[in-house]
Coordinates of C-alpha atoms in Angstrom, one line a residue:
X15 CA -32.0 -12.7 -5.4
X16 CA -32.3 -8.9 -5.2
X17 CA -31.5 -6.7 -2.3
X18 CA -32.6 -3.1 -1.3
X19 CA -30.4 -1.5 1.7
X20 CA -32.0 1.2 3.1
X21 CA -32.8 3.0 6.3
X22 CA -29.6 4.9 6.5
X23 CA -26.9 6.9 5.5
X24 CA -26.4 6.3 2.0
X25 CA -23.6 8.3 1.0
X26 CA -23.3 8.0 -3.6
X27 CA -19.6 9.8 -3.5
X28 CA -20.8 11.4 -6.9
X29 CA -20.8 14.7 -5.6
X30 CA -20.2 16.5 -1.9
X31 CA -23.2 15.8 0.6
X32 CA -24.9 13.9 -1.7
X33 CA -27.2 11.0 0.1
X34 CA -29.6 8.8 -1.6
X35 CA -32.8 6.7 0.4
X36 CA -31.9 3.3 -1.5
X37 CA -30.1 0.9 -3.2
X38 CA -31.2 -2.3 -5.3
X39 CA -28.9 -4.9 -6.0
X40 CA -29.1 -7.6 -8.7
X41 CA -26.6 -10.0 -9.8
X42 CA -23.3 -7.9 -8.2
X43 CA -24.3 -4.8 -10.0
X44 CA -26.4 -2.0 -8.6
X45 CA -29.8 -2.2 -10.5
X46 CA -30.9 1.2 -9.6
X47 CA -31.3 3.4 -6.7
X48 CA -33.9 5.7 -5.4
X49 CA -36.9 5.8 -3.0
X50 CA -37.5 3.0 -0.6
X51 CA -40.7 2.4 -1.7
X52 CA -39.8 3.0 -5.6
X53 CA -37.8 0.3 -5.4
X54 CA -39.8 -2.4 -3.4
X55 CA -42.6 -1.9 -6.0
X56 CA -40.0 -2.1 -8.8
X57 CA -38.2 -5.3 -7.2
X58 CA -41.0 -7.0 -5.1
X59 CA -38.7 -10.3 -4.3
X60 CA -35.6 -8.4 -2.9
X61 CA -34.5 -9.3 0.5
X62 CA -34.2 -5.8 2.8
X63 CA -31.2 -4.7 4.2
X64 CA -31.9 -2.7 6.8
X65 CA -28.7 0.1 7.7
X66 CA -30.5 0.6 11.0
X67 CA -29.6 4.4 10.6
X68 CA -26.0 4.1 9.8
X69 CA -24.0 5.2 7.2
X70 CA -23.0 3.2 4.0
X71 CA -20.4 4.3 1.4
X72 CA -18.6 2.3 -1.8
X73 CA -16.4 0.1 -1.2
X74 CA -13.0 1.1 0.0
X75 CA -10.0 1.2 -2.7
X76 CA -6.6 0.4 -2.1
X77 CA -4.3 2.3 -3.7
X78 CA -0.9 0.7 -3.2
X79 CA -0.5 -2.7 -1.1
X80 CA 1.6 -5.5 -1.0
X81 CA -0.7 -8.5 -0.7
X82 CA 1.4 -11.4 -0.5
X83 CA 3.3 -9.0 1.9
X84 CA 0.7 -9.4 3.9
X85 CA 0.2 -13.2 3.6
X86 CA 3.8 -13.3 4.3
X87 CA 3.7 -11.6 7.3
X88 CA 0.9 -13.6 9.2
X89 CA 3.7 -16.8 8.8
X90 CA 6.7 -14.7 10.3
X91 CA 7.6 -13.1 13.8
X92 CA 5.9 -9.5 14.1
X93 CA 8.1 -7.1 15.9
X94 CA 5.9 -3.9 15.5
X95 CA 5.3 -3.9 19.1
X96 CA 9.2 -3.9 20.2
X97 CA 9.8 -0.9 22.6
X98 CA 13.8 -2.3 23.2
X99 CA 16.6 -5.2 21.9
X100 CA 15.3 -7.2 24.8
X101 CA 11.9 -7.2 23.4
X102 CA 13.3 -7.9 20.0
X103 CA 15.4 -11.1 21.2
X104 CA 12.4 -12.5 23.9
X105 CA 9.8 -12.0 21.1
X106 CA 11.9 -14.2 18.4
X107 CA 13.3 -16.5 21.1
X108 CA 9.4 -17.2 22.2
X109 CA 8.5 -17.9 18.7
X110 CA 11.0 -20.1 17.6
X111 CA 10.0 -22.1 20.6
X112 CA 6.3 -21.9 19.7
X113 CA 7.8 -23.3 15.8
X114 CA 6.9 -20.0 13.7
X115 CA 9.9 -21.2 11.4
X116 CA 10.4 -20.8 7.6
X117 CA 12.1 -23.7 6.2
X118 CA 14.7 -24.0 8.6
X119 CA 14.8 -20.0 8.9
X120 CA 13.8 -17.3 11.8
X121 CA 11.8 -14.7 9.6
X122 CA 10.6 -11.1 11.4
X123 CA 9.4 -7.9 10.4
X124 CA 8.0 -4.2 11.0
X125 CA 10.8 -3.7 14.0
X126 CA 11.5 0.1 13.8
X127 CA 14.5 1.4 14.8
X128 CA 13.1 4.7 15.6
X129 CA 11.1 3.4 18.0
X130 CA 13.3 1.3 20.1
X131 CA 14.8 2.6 23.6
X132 CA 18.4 2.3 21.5
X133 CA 17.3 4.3 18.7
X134 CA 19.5 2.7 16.3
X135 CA 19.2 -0.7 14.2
X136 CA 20.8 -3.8 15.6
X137 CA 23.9 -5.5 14.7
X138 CA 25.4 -9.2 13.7
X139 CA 26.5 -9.7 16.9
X140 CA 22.9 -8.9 18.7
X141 CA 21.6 -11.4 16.1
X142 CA 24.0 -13.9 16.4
X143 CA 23.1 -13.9 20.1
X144 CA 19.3 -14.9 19.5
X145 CA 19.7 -17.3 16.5
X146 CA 23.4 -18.6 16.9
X147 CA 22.8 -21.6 15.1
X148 CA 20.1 -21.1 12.2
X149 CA 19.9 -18.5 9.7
X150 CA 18.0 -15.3 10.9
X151 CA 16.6 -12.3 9.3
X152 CA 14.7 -9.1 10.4
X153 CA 13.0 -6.6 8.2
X154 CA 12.4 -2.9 9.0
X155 CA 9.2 -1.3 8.9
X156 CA 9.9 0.2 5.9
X157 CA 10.6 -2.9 4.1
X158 CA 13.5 -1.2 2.5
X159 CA 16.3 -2.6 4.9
X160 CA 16.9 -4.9 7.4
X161 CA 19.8 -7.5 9.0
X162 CA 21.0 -10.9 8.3
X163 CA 22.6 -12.7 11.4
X164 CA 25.8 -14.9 10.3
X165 CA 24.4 -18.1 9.3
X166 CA 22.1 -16.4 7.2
X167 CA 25.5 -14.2 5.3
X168 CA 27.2 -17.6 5.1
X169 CA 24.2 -19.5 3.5
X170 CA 23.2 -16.4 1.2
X171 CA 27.1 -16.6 -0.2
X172 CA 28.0 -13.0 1.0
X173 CA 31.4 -11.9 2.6
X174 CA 32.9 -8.7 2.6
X175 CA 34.1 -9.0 -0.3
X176 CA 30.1 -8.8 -2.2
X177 CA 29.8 -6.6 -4.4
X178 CA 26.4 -5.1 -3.7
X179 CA 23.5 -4.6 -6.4
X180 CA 23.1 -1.0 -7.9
X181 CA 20.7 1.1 -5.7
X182 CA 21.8 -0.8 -2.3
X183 CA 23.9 -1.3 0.2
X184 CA 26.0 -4.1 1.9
X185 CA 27.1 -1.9 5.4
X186 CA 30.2 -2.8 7.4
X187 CA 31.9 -1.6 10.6
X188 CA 35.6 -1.1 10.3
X189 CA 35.6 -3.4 7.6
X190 CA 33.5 -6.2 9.0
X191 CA 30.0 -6.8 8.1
X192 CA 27.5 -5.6 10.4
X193 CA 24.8 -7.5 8.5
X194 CA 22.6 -4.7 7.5
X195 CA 21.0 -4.1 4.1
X196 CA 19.8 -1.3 2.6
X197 CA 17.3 -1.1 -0.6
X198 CA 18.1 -3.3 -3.5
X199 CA 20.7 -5.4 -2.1
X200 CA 18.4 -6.3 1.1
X201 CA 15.6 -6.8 -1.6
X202 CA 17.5 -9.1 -3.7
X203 CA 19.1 -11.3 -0.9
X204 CA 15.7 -11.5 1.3
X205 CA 14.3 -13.0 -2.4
X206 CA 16.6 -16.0 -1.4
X207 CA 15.3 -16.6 1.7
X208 CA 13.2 -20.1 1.6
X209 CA 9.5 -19.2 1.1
X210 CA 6.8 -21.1 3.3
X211 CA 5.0 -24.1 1.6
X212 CA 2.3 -23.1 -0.6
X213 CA -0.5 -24.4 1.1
X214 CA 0.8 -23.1 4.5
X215 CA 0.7 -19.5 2.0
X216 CA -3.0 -20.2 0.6
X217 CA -4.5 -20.3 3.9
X218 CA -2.3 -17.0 4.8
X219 CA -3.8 -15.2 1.5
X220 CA -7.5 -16.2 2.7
X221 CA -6.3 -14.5 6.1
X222 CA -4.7 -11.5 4.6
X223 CA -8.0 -11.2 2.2
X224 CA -10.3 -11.5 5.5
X225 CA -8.4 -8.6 6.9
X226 CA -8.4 -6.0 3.9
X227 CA -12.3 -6.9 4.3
X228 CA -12.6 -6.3 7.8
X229 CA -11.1 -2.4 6.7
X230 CA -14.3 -2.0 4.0
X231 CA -11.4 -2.6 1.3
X232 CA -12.5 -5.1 -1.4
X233 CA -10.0 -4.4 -4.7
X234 CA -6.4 -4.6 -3.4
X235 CA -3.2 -4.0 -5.0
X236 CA -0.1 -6.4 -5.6
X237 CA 2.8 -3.5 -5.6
X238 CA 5.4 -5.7 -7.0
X239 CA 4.8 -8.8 -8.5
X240 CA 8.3 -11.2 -8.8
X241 CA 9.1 -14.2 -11.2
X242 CA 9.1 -16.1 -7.6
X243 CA 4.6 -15.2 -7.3
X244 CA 3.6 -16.6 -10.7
X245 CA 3.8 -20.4 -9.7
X246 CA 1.5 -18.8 -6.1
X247 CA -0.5 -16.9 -8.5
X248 CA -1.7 -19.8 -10.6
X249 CA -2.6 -21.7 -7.6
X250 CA -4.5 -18.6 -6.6
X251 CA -6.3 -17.9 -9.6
X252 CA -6.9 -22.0 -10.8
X253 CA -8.2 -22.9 -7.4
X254 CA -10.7 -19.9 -7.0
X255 CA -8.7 -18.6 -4.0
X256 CA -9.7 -14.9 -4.4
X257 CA -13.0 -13.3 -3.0
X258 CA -11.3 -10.1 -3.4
X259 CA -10.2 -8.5 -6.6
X260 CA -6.4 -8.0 -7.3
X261 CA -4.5 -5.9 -9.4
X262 CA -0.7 -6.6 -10.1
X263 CA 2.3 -4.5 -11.5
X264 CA 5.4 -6.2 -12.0
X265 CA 8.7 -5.9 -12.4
X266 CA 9.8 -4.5 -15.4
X267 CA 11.8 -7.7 -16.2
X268 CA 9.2 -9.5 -15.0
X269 CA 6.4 -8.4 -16.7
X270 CA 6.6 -10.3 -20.1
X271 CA 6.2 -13.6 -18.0
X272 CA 3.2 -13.2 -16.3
X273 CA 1.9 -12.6 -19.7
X274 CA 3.1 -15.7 -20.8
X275 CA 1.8 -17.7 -18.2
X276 CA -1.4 -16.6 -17.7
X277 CA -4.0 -15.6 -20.5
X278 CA -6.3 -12.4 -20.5
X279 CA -5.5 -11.1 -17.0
X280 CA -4.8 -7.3 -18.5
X281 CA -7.6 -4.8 -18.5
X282 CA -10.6 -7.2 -16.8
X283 CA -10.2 -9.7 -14.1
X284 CA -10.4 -13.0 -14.6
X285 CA -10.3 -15.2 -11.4
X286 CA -10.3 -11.6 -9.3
X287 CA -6.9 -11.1 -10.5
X288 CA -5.8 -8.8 -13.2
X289 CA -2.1 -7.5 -14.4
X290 CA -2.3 -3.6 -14.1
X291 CA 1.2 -2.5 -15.6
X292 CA 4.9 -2.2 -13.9
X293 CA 6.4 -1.2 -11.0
X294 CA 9.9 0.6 -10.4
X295 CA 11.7 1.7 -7.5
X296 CA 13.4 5.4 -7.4
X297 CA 14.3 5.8 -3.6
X298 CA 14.2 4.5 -0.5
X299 CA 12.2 5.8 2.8
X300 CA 12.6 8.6 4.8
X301 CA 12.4 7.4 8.4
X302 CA 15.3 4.9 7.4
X303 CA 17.0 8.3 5.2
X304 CA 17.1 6.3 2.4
X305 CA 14.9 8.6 0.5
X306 CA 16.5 10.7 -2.5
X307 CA 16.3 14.5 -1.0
X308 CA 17.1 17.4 -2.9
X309 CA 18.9 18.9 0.1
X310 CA 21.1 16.6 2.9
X311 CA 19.5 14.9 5.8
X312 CA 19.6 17.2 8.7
X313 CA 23.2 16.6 10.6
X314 CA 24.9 16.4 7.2
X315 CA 26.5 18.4 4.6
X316 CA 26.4 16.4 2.2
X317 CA 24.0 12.9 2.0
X318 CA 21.2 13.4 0.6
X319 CA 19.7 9.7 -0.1
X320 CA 20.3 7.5 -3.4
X321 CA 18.8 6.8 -5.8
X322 CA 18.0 3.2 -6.9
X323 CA 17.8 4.1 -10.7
X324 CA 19.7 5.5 -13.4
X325 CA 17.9 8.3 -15.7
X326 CA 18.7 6.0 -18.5
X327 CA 16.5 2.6 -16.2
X328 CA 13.8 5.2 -15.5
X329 CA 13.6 6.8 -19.1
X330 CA 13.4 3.0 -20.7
X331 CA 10.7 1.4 -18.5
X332 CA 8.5 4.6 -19.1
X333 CA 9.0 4.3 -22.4
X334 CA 8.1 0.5 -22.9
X335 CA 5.0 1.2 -20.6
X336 CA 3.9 4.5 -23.3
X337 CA 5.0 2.3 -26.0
X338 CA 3.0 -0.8 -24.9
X339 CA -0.1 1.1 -23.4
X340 CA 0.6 -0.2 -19.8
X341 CA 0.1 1.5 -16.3
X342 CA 4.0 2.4 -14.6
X343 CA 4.2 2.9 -10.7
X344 CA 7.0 4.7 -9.5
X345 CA 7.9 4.4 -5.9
X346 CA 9.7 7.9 -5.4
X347 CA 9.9 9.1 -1.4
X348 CA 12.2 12.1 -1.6
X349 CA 11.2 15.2 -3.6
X350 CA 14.3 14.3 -5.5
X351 CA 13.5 11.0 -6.6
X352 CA 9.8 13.0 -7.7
X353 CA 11.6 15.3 -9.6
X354 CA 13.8 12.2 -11.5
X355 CA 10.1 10.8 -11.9
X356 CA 8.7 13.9 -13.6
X357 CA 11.2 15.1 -15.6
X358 CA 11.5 11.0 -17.0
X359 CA 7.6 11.2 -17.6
X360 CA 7.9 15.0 -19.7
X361 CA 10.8 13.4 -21.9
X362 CA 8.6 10.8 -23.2
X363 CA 6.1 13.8 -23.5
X364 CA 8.5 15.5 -25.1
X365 CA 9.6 12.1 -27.7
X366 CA 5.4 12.6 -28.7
X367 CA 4.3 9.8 -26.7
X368 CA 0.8 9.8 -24.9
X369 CA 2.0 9.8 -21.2
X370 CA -1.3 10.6 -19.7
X371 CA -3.2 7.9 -21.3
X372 CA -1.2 5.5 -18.9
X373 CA -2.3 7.5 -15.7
X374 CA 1.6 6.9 -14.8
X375 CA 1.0 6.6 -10.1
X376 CA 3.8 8.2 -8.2
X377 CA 3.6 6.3 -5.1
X378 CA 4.2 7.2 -1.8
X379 CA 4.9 10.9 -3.2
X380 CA 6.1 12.1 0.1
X381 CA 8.0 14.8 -0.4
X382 CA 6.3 15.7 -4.5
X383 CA 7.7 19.5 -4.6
X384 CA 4.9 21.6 -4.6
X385 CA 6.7 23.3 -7.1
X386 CA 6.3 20.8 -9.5
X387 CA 2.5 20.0 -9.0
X388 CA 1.5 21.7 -12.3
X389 CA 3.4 19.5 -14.2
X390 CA 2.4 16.5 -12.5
X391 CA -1.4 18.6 -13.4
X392 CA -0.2 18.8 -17.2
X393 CA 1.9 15.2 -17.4
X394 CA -1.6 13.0 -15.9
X395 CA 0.3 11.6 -12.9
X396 CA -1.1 11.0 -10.1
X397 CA 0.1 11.2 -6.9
X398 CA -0.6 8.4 -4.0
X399 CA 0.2 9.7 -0.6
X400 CA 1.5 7.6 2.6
X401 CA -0.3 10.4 4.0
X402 CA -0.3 8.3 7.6
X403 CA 3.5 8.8 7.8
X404 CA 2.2 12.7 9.3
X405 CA 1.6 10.1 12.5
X406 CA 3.2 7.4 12.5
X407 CA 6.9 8.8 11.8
X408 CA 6.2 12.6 11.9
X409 CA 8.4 13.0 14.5
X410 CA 11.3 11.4 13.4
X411 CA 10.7 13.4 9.9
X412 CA 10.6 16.6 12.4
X413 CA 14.1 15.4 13.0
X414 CA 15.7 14.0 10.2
X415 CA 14.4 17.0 7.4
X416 CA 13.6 19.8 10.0
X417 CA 11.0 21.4 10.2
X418 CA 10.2 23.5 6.6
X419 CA 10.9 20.3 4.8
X420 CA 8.8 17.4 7.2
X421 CA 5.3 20.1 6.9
X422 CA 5.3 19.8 3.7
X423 CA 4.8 15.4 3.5
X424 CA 2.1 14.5 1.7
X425 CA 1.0 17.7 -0.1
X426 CA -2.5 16.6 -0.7
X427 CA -4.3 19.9 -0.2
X428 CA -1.8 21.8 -2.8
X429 CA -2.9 18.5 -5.5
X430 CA -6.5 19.4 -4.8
X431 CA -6.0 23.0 -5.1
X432 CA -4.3 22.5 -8.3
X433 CA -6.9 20.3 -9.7
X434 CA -4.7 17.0 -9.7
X435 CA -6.5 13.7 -8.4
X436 CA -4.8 11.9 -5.9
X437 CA -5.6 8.5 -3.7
X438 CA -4.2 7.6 -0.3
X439 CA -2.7 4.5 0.8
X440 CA -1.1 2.5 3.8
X441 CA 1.5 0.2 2.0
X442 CA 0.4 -2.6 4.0
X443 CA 2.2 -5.1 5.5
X444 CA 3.8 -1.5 6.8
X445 CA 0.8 -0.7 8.5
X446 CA -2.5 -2.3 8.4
X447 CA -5.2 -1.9 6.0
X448 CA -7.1 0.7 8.5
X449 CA -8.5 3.4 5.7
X450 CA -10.4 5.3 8.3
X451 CA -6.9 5.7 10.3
X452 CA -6.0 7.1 7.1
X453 CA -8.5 9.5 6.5
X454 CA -8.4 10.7 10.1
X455 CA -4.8 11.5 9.6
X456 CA -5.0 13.0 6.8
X457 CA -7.8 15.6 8.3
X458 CA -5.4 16.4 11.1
X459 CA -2.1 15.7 10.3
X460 CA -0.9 15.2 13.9
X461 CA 1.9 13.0 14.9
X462 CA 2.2 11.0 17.9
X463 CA 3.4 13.6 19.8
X464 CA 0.5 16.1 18.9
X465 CA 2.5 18.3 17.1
X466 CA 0.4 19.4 14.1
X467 CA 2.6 18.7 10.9
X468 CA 1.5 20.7 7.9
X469 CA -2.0 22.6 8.8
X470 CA -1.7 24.0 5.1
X471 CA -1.8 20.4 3.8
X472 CA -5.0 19.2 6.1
X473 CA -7.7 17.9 3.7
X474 CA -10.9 17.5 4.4
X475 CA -13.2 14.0 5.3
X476 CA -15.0 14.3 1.7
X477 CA -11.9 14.6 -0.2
X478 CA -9.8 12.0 2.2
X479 CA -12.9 9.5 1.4
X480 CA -12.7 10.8 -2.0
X481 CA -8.9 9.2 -2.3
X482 CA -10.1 5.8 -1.2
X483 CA -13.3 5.8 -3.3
X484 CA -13.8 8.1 -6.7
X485 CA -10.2 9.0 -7.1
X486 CA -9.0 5.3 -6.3
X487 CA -11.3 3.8 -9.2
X488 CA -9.8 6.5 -11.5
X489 CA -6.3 5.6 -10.4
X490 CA -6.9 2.0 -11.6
X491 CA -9.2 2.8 -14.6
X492 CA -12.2 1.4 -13.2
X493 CA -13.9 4.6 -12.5
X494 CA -16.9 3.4 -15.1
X495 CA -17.2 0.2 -12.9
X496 CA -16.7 1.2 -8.9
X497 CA -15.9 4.3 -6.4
X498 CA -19.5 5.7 -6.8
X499 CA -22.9 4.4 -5.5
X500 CA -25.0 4.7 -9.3
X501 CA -26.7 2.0 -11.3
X502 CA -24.7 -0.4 -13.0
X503 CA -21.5 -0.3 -10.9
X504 CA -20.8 -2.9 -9.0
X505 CA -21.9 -3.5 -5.5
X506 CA -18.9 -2.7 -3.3
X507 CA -20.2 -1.2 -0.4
X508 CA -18.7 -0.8 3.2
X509 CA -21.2 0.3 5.7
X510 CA -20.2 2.2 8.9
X511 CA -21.4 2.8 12.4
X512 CA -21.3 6.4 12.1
X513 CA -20.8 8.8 9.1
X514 CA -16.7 10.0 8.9
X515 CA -18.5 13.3 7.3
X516 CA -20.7 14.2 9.9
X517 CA -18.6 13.2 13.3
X518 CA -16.3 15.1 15.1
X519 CA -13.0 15.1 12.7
X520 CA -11.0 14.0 16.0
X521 CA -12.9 10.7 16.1
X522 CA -13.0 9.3 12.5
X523 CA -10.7 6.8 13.8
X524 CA -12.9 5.0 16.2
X525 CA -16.0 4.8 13.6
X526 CA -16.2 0.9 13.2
X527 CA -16.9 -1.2 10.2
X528 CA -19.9 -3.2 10.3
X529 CA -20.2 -5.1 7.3
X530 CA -18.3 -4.8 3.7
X531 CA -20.2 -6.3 0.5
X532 CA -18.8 -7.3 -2.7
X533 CA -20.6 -8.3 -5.5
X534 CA -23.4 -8.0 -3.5
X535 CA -22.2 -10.8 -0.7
X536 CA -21.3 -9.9 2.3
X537 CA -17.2 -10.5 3.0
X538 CA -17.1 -9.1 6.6
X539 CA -19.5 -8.8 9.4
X540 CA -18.0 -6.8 12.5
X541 CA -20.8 -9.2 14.1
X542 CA -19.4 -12.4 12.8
X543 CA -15.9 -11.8 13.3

C-alpha cells in the first residue's frame, strides 16, 4: 500500500532551503514527490500521512558506532552517572544484588575519571573492596582503558611479569599492579571476559536497534567486528534479527573470515547486514591522553601519546584494502596519529594505487591538522568528527592540550571550506545515539562550562544535518540509494517536532523525534514509546 506524507516541512537535503509539498511511497522506495494533489491523483489508494506542520528530513546516518557495544552495554552496570568512588562502589554493589552478572563476572562501563570528585581513575585495591570475591572489571568512557580487580588478573593469567601487547599498557605502582589498562592490552584482555548468553544478547540487539530508532537513525555502523561476533552475527542475520541496516568493518585479521562464513554480505545488504571494509586503530583518546599528539600533553616535556601501530601495520592494511577494493577506517585521535594516517594513505598514492576509490574514513579526526586538510582534499579521505567531545570533554581538553591546541577539535568548518566532505558521529556506547545533540554542538561548540571552544570551527545546522544525511550516504557509498528525499531512494525518513534549520540554534537540542520510517514502516513513534 502507497503512502503520501504531507502537510509539513519537507526538507529533500539536495540543496540548502530546499522544501518539497510531498512524498509518495511505494514498496520502501520513494515513488515520486511533488504536489499534494499531484500525487493523490497519481496514487489514488495511498494512505495519508499527515506531518501536522512539522518537519521531516531523511533518515539519520550513523557514521561510526559500535553496535554490539551497545547491546553489550544494556546487560552490564552503567556508571556514566558516577559523580565520586562512593557512587562507583554503591552502584555495582546494588547491581550485583539486583543479579546484573555476566557469567560469573561484575561488568561496568562509561565511568569517567574526569568527572569524578577524585579526578583520577581508581585502583586494585578500590576494586578489590567492592568485588573481593568474583572477577570485576570497569571500562572508561572512552572505551580505550579501564581496571581489572584481582580475581579478574588472576583468572585472565596476568602478573607482573605480562608482557603487554604492542600499542598498550599493563600500569603498575612501585612495581605492583594497579590493574589498569590502557588501549590494546585492555582491548585484548576485556576480549576474555565471558560474553552473556546469546539469547540474553538477541534481545539486547532488538533494544539497542529500538534506541538508534528513537534518534531518527536507521543504517548503523559495527566499528569493529571480532572473530568472537561472527557466531552472533549468523544468529542475527539467519533469524531475521535486524530491522535496521548494518554495516561492518573488521579487523584486518579478521576480515577474511567473515567472508568465509557468510556469502554476499559486501557491497548490498543481505539480512540488513553488509561487510563495509577494515578497521585499524592508530591512537588512543584524548581525555584519557592516550591520543598520539604532535607536541606533549600540557604538564610534560616530553609524552606525547602512542601510537598503537607501526608505519610498516598501517602501510600493509592500506595496501590490502587498495589492493582488494575494500573501505579502511582509521581510528586516529591525535593530530599525530592523522598525520601517520595520511602520509600511509599518499604512499600507496605514491606506489600508483587508487586510494580514493576506497573513500579511506579517518575517524574520530580530532585533532586532523588543518595543515594537512588539502591532502586529505587530494588523497579522498574523509574525515568523521566526534565533534560532541567540544561538550562533553572540552574542558578537560582546555586542560590537558591548552588552549591553541583544544579550539582547534573537530575542524569541520576548515573541511568545508576546503571542499572536503565530512560526517559526524557519537561513537556510541560512549555517548548515546542523540544526532540532534550532535548537531547542536557542532553549531556552538560550547562545553559544559560555557566556554566557547573554537568559534572559527562553528558549522552551521545545514551542513551539521548535511554530515548525518548527504555526506553520511557518501561516506558509506550509498549516496545513489539514501541521504536525500528524491524518487527512487529509499524511504528513510525521520520526522521532527520542529525544524533544526529554522529554530533558534541554542535549542536544536530539545527538538524531539516523533516518528522514524524505514522502508517505509514506521520503527519509532515518540507516541508509542
Amino acid at each position: 500500500m502507497a503512502e503520501i506524507y504531507y502537510n509539513g516541512t519537507i526538507v529533500t537535503m539536495r540543496t540548502e532551503g530546499e522544501t518539497i509539498p510531498a512524498v509518495a511511497v511505494e514498496n520502501g522506495i520513494i515513488a515520486d514527490v511533488g504536489e499534494e494533489k499531484e500525487l493523490r491523483r497519481k496514487y489514488p489508494y495511498a494512505e495519508p500521512f499527515d506531518l501536522n506542520g512539522e518537519a521531516m528530513f531523511p533518515a539519520f546516518i550513523d557514521a561510526h558506532s559500535h553496535f554490539t557495544g551497545v547491546a553489550n552495554s544494556l546487560l552490564q552496570v552503567n556508571l556514566s552517572d558516577c559523580l565520586s568512588f562512593s557512587d562507583i562502589k554503591e552502584k555495582i554493589q546494588k547491581a550485583r544484588c539486583d543479579g546484573v552478572i555476566t557469567e560469573g563476572w561484575m561488568i561496568a562501563n562509561s565511568y569517567d575519571h574526569t568527572s569524578l570528585e577524585e579526578k583520577t581513575h581508581p585502583n586494585i585495591d578500590f576494586l578489590d573492596s567492592i568485588c573481593p570475591d568474583m572477577p570485576l572489571v570497569i571500562q572508561h568512557a572512552s572505551g580505550h582503558t579501564g581496571l581489572f580487580n584481582s580475581k579478574a588478573l588472576e583468572l585472565l593469567g596476568v602478573t607482573e611479569n605480562t608482557v603487554p601487547p604492542s600499542g598498550g599498557k599493563i600500569c603498575k605502582t612501585d612495581g605492583r599492579l594497579n590493574g589498569y589498562m590502557e588501549e590494546n592490552a585492555f582491548v585484548e584482555y576485556l576480549k576474555k571476559v565471558p560474553m552473556p548468553k546469546p539469547e540474553a544478547l538477541m534481545q539486547a540487539y532488538r533494544k539497542a536497534q529500538n534506541i538508534y530508532a528513537s534518534f531518527g537513525v536507521t543504517s548503523i555502523q559495527e566499528g569493529m567486528m571480532t572473530d568472537e561476533l561472527i557466531p552472533l552475527y549468523k544468529k542475527l542475520t539467519e533469524e531475521n534479527r535486524l530491522f535496521l541496516d548494518v554495516t561492518g568493518y573488521a579487523g584486518v585479521q579478521s576480515f577474511d573470515k567473515y567472508l568465509k562464513n557468510f556469502e554476499n554480505i559486501t557491497g548490498k545488504f543481505y539480512d540488513n547486514f553488509r561487510l563495509g571494509g577494515y578497521k585499524i586503530f592508530l591512537d588512543g583518546s584524548p581525555q584519557a591522553k592516550t591520543a598520539w599528539m604532535r607536541k606533549p600533553y600540557e604538564g610534560s616535556s616530553d609524552y606525547f601519546g602512542y601510537p598503537t601501530m607501526s608505519d610498516e601495520q598501517v602501510m600493509s592494511a592500506v595496501e590490502k584494502a587498495c589492493k582488494t577494493g575494500f573501505q579502511i577506517l582509521a581510528h586516529c585521535n591525535g593530530d599525530r596519529a592523522a598525520d601517520q594516517f595520511i602520509d600511509c594513505i599518499a604512499a600507496c598514492q605514491k606506489k600508483g594505487m587508487n586510494v580514493e576509490r576506497i573513500r579511506p574514513v579517518m575517524v574520530h579526526a580530532q585533532f586532523l591538522p588543518t595543515d594537512r586538510m588539502e591532502k586529505v582534499k587530494q588523497l579522498g579521505i574523509i574525515p568523521s568528527f566526534f565533534s560532541a567531545h567540544a561538550y562533553y570533554w572540552g574542558d578537560v581538553h582546555l586542560q590537558n592540550l591548552g588552549e591553541e591546541r583544544a579550539k582547534n577539535l573537530s575542524p569541520a568548518h576548515t573541511a568545508e571550506l576546503c571542499g572536503v566532505p565530512f560526517t559526524i558521529h557519537r561513537d556510541s556506547p560512549v555517548l548515546d545515539e542523540n544526532v540532534l545533540d550532535s548537531i547542536h554542538i557542532a553549531v556552538n561548540r560550547e562545553t559544559k562550562s560555557g566556554a566557547v571552544l573554537g568559534e572559527g570551527e562553528r558549522i552551521s545546522v545545514y551542513q551539521a544535518l548535511k554530515a548525518h544525511t548527504v555526506n553520511a550516504a557518501y561516506q558509506y557509498f550509498d549516496e545513489k540509494v539514501r541521504g536525500t528525499l528524491e524518487t527512487g531512494k529509499k524511504a528513510d525518513f525521520v520526522i521532527l517536532s520542529e525544524n533544526p534549520l529554522t529554530v533558534n540554534k541554542k535549542e536544536i537540542n530539545k527538538i524531539n523525534v516523533r516518528y522514524t520510517v524505514k522502508d517505509g514502516n514506521i520503527v519509532y513513534s515518540q507516541n508509542l514509546n
